[in-house]
Amino acid sequence: MNIEVRYLSKSGNTKKIAEAIAEEVGVSAKPITQSVPAGTDILFLGGAVYAFGIDEELKQFIADLNPSDIGKVAVFSTTAVVKSAYPHVKKELDARGLSSFDKSFNSRGAFKFMHKGRPNAGDIAGAKAFARAIIG
């Protein structure tokens, strides 16, 4: 099975979760500046909500994905205020014709005075469990 992990992380929170997922599935986590190769069975894709939506750079990354190159996308995110970035990312994936898992993973992320110390060890363990559940 060919698995890739890509993420957009401005604060480092999403990168921590991406690295935990990548470690669990035995690949390297890479920023969205690196393309996804054809023949990817599962793409773990991470981002966050900034000002009530996902970053334009992440939207563009999704728009540039070739649906015939990717079997299915597993979404993960870190957020400070909203519950999850999943609905925002799923909307973009659906518009591009990309299939995604119904299950997603979200961790709180430290932002200014909120959620200090997050993602923490429990969040990392949760991300790894999510990765295991996705790859079966």
PDB file of C-alpha atoms in Angstrom:
ATOM      1  CA  MET A   1       0.000   0.000   0.000  1.00  0.00           C
ATOM      2  CA  ASN A   2       1.349   3.424  -0.972  1.00  0.00           C
ATOM      3  CA  ILE A   3       0.737   5.982   1.761  1.00  0.00           C
ATOM      4  CA  GLU A   4       1.621   9.672   1.792  1.00  0.00           C
ATOM      5  CA  VAL A   5       1.296  12.326   4.515  1.00  0.00           C
ATOM      6  CA  ARG A   6       1.018  16.013   3.625  1.00  0.00           C
ATOM      7  CA  TYR A   7       0.268  18.958   5.891  1.00  0.00           C
ATOM      8  CA  LEU A   8       0.073  22.733   6.126  1.00  0.00           C
ATOM      9  CA  SER A   9       1.202  24.021   9.511  1.00  0.00           C
ATOM     10  CA  LYS A  10       1.783  27.681  10.344  1.00  0.00           C
ATOM     11  CA  SER A  11       2.346  27.209  14.080  1.00  0.00           C
ATOM     12  CA  GLY A  12       3.832  23.709  14.168  1.00  0.00           C
ATOM     13  CA  ASN A  13       0.753  22.090  15.732  1.00  0.00           C
ATOM     14  CA  THR A  14      -0.422  20.268  12.612  1.00  0.00           C
ATOM     15  CA  LYS A  15       3.149  19.289  11.786  1.00  0.00           C
ATOM     16  CA  LYS A  16       3.391  17.454  15.137  1.00  0.00           C
ATOM     17  CA  ILE A  17       0.258  15.453  14.338  1.00  0.00           C
ATOM     18  CA  ALA A  18       1.456  14.784  10.776  1.00  0.00           C
ATOM     19  CA  GLU A  19       4.766  13.446  12.071  1.00  0.00           C
ATOM     20  CA  ALA A  20       2.979  11.136  14.531  1.00  0.00           C
ATOM     21  CA  ILE A  21       0.757   9.745  11.763  1.00  0.00           C
ATOM     22  CA  ALA A  22       3.724   9.334   9.424  1.00  0.00           C
ATOM     23  CA  GLU A  23       5.745   7.533  12.088  1.00  0.00           C
ATOM     24  CA  GLU A  24       2.859   5.151  12.718  1.00  0.00           C
ATOM     25  CA  VAL A  25       2.456   4.247   9.032  1.00  0.00           C
ATOM     26  CA  GLY A  26       6.189   4.168   8.257  1.00  0.00           C
ATOM     27  CA  VAL A  27       6.539   7.134   5.911  1.00  0.00           C
ATOM     28  CA  SER A  28       7.779  10.724   6.099  1.00  0.00           C
ATOM     29  CA  ALA A  29       5.460  13.654   6.716  1.00  0.00           C
ATOM     30  CA  LYS A  30       5.948  16.325   4.080  1.00  0.00           C
ATOM     31  CA  PRO A  31       4.589  19.847   3.685  1.00  0.00           C
ATOM     32  CA  ILE A  32       2.034  20.511   0.960  1.00  0.00           C
ATOM     33  CA  THR A  33       4.749  22.155  -1.099  1.00  0.00           C
ATOM     34  CA  GLN A  34       5.715  18.606  -2.118  1.00  0.00           C
ATOM     35  CA  SER A  35       3.477  16.920  -4.670  1.00  0.00           C
ATOM     36  CA  VAL A  36       1.736  13.612  -4.162  1.00  0.00           C
ATOM     37  CA  PRO A  37       2.938  10.833  -6.479  1.00  0.00           C
ATOM     38  CA  ALA A  38       0.609   8.897  -8.747  1.00  0.00           C
ATOM     39  CA  GLY A  39      -0.432   5.579  -7.277  1.00  0.00           C
ATOM     40  CA  THR A  40      -1.018   6.870  -3.752  1.00  0.00           C
ATOM     41  CA  ASP A  41      -3.564   4.600  -2.099  1.00  0.00           C
ATOM     42  CA  ILE A  42      -4.081   6.725   1.019  1.00  0.00           C
ATOM     43  CA  LEU A  43      -3.213  10.390   1.455  1.00  0.00           C
ATOM     44  CA  PHE A  44      -3.277  11.667   5.036  1.00  0.00           C
ATOM     45  CA  LEU A  45      -3.907  15.409   4.643  1.00  0.00           C
ATOM     46  CA  GLY A  46      -3.671  17.875   7.505  1.00  0.00           C
ATOM     47  CA  GLY A  47      -4.485  21.507   8.016  1.00  0.00           C
ATOM     48  CA  ALA A  48      -6.136  23.915  10.388  1.00  0.00           C
ATOM     49  CA  VAL A  49      -8.857  26.509  10.455  1.00  0.00           C
ATOM     50  CA  TYR A  50      -7.612  30.074  10.178  1.00  0.00           C
ATOM     51  CA  ALA A  51     -10.208  32.849  10.473  1.00  0.00           C
ATOM     52  CA  PHE A  52     -13.095  30.385  10.063  1.00  0.00           C
ATOM     53  CA  GLY A  53     -11.799  28.586   6.988  1.00  0.00           C
ATOM     54  CA  ILE A  54      -8.847  26.637   5.663  1.00  0.00           C
ATOM     55  CA  ASP A  55      -5.851  28.446   4.227  1.00  0.00           C
ATOM     56  CA  GLU A  56      -5.891  29.378   0.529  1.00  0.00           C
ATOM     57  CA  GLU A  57      -2.622  27.487   0.066  1.00  0.00           C
ATOM     58  CA  LEU A  58      -4.302  24.271   1.256  1.00  0.00           C
ATOM     59  CA  LYS A  59      -7.286  24.928  -1.017  1.00  0.00           C
ATOM     60  CA  GLN A  60      -4.902  25.321  -3.957  1.00  0.00           C
ATOM     61  CA  PHE A  61      -3.040  22.132  -3.032  1.00  0.00           C
ATOM     62  CA  ILE A  62      -6.333  20.224  -3.072  1.00  0.00           C
ATOM     63  CA  ALA A  63      -7.357  21.852  -6.371  1.00  0.00           C
ATOM     64  CA  ASP A  64      -4.076  20.680  -7.902  1.00  0.00           C
ATOM     65  CA  LEU A  65      -4.501  17.047  -6.823  1.00  0.00           C
ATOM     66  CA  ASN A  66      -5.309  14.540  -9.549  1.00  0.00           C
ATOM     67  CA  PRO A  67      -8.209  12.336  -8.389  1.00  0.00           C
ATOM     68  CA  SER A  68      -6.968   9.433 -10.523  1.00  0.00           C
ATOM     69  CA  ASP A  69      -3.643   9.478  -8.617  1.00  0.00           C
ATOM     70  CA  ILE A  70      -5.155   9.058  -5.122  1.00  0.00           C
ATOM     71  CA  GLY A  71      -7.320   6.247  -3.766  1.00  0.00           C
ATOM     72  CA  LYS A  72      -8.702   7.973  -0.677  1.00  0.00           C
ATOM     73  CA  VAL A  73      -7.901  10.942   1.592  1.00  0.00           C
ATOM     74  CA  ALA A  74      -7.801  10.778   5.406  1.00  0.00           C
ATOM     75  CA  VAL A  75      -8.187  14.235   6.951  1.00  0.00           C
ATOM     76  CA  PHE A  76      -6.579  15.389  10.183  1.00  0.00           C
ATOM     77  CA  SER A  77      -6.421  18.840  11.732  1.00  0.00           C
ATOM     78  CA  THR A  78      -5.529  20.997  14.686  1.00  0.00           C
ATOM     79  CA  THR A  79      -7.799  23.794  15.811  1.00  0.00           C
ATOM     80  CA  ALA A  80      -8.035  26.296  18.614  1.00  0.00           C
ATOM     81  CA  VAL A  81     -11.669  27.350  18.418  1.00  0.00           C
ATOM     82  CA  VAL A  82     -13.776  25.249  16.042  1.00  0.00           C
ATOM     83  CA  LYS A  83     -14.252  21.504  16.458  1.00  0.00           C
ATOM     84  CA  SER A  84     -12.463  20.404  13.278  1.00  0.00           C
ATOM     85  CA  ALA A  85     -11.227  21.480   9.852  1.00  0.00           C
ATOM     86  CA  TYR A  86     -12.782  18.338   8.354  1.00  0.00           C
ATOM     87  CA  PRO A  87     -15.961  19.948   6.926  1.00  0.00           C
ATOM     88  CA  HIS A  88     -13.897  22.645   5.185  1.00  0.00           C
ATOM     89  CA  VAL A  89     -11.371  20.192   3.765  1.00  0.00           C
ATOM     90  CA  LYS A  90     -14.056  17.675   2.758  1.00  0.00           C
ATOM     91  CA  LYS A  91     -15.906  20.391   0.835  1.00  0.00           C
ATOM     92  CA  GLU A  92     -12.766  21.092  -1.208  1.00  0.00           C
ATOM     93  CA  LEU A  93     -12.039  17.378  -1.714  1.00  0.00           C
ATOM     94  CA  ASP A  94     -15.613  16.726  -2.871  1.00  0.00           C
ATOM     95  CA  ALA A  95     -15.438  19.641  -5.323  1.00  0.00           C
ATOM     96  CA  ARG A  96     -12.296  18.092  -6.810  1.00  0.00           C
ATOM     97  CA  GLY A  97     -13.844  14.622  -7.023  1.00  0.00           C
ATOM     98  CA  LEU A  98     -11.574  13.119  -4.373  1.00  0.00           C
ATOM     99  CA  SER A  99     -12.871  10.383  -2.106  1.00  0.00           C
ATOM    100  CA  SER A 100     -12.349  10.816   1.632  1.00  0.00           C
ATOM    101  CA  PHE A 101     -12.841   8.699   4.723  1.00  0.00           C
ATOM    102  CA  ASP A 102     -15.872   9.539   6.868  1.00  0.00           C
ATOM    103  CA  LYS A 103     -13.636   9.363   9.927  1.00  0.00           C
ATOM    104  CA  SER A 104     -11.227  12.241  10.651  1.00  0.00           C
ATOM    105  CA  PHE A 105      -8.893  13.225  13.480  1.00  0.00           C
ATOM    106  CA  ASN A 106      -8.702  16.577  15.218  1.00  0.00           C
ATOM    107  CA  SER A 107      -6.533  17.795  18.050  1.00  0.00           C
ATOM    108  CA  ARG A 108      -6.608  21.047  19.900  1.00  0.00           C
ATOM    109  CA  GLY A 109      -3.644  23.200  19.000  1.00  0.00           C
ATOM    110  CA  ALA A 110      -1.983  25.831  21.144  1.00  0.00           C
ATOM    111  CA  PHE A 111      -2.863  29.349  20.013  1.00  0.00           C
ATOM    112  CA  LYS A 112      -1.919  32.433  22.011  1.00  0.00           C
ATOM    113  CA  PHE A 113      -3.300  31.784  25.518  1.00  0.00           C
ATOM    114  CA  MET A 114      -5.542  28.874  24.525  1.00  0.00           C
ATOM    115  CA  HIS A 115      -4.738  25.156  24.757  1.00  0.00           C
ATOM    116  CA  LYS A 116      -1.204  25.538  26.113  1.00  0.00           C
ATOM    117  CA  GLY A 117       0.860  22.405  25.637  1.00  0.00           C
ATOM    118  CA  ARG A 118      -1.340  21.022  22.857  1.00  0.00           C
ATOM    119  CA  PRO A 119      -0.982  18.866  20.955  1.00  0.00           C
ATOM    120  CA  ASN A 120       0.148  16.784  23.915  1.00  0.00           C
ATOM    121  CA  ALA A 121       1.102  13.124  24.399  1.00  0.00           C
ATOM    122  CA  GLY A 122      -2.557  12.109  24.449  1.00  0.00           C
ATOM    123  CA  ASP A 123      -3.166  13.894  21.152  1.00  0.00           C
ATOM    124  CA  ILE A 124      -0.134  12.185  19.606  1.00  0.00           C
ATOM    125  CA  ALA A 125      -1.414   8.795  20.796  1.00  0.00           C
ATOM    126  CA  GLY A 126      -4.836   9.612  19.338  1.00  0.00           C
ATOM    127  CA  ALA A 127      -3.287  10.537  15.984  1.00  0.00           C
ATOM    128  CA  LYS A 128      -1.404   7.242  15.886  1.00  0.00           C
ATOM    129  CA  ALA A 129      -4.572   5.309  16.724  1.00  0.00           C
ATOM    130  CA  PHE A 130      -6.390   7.167  13.921  1.00  0.00           C
ATOM    131  CA  ALA A 131      -3.637   6.197  11.466  1.00  0.00           C
ATOM    132  CA  ARG A 132      -3.867   2.540  12.493  1.00  0.00           C
ATOM    133  CA  ALA A 133      -7.641   2.562  12.094  1.00  0.00           C
ATOM    134  CA  ILE A 134      -7.387   4.065   8.612  1.00  0.00           C
ATOM    135  CA  ILE A 135      -4.837   1.622   7.265  1.00  0.00           C
ATOM    136  CA  GLY A 136      -6.596  -1.293   8.933  1.00  0.00           C
TER     137      GLY A 136
END
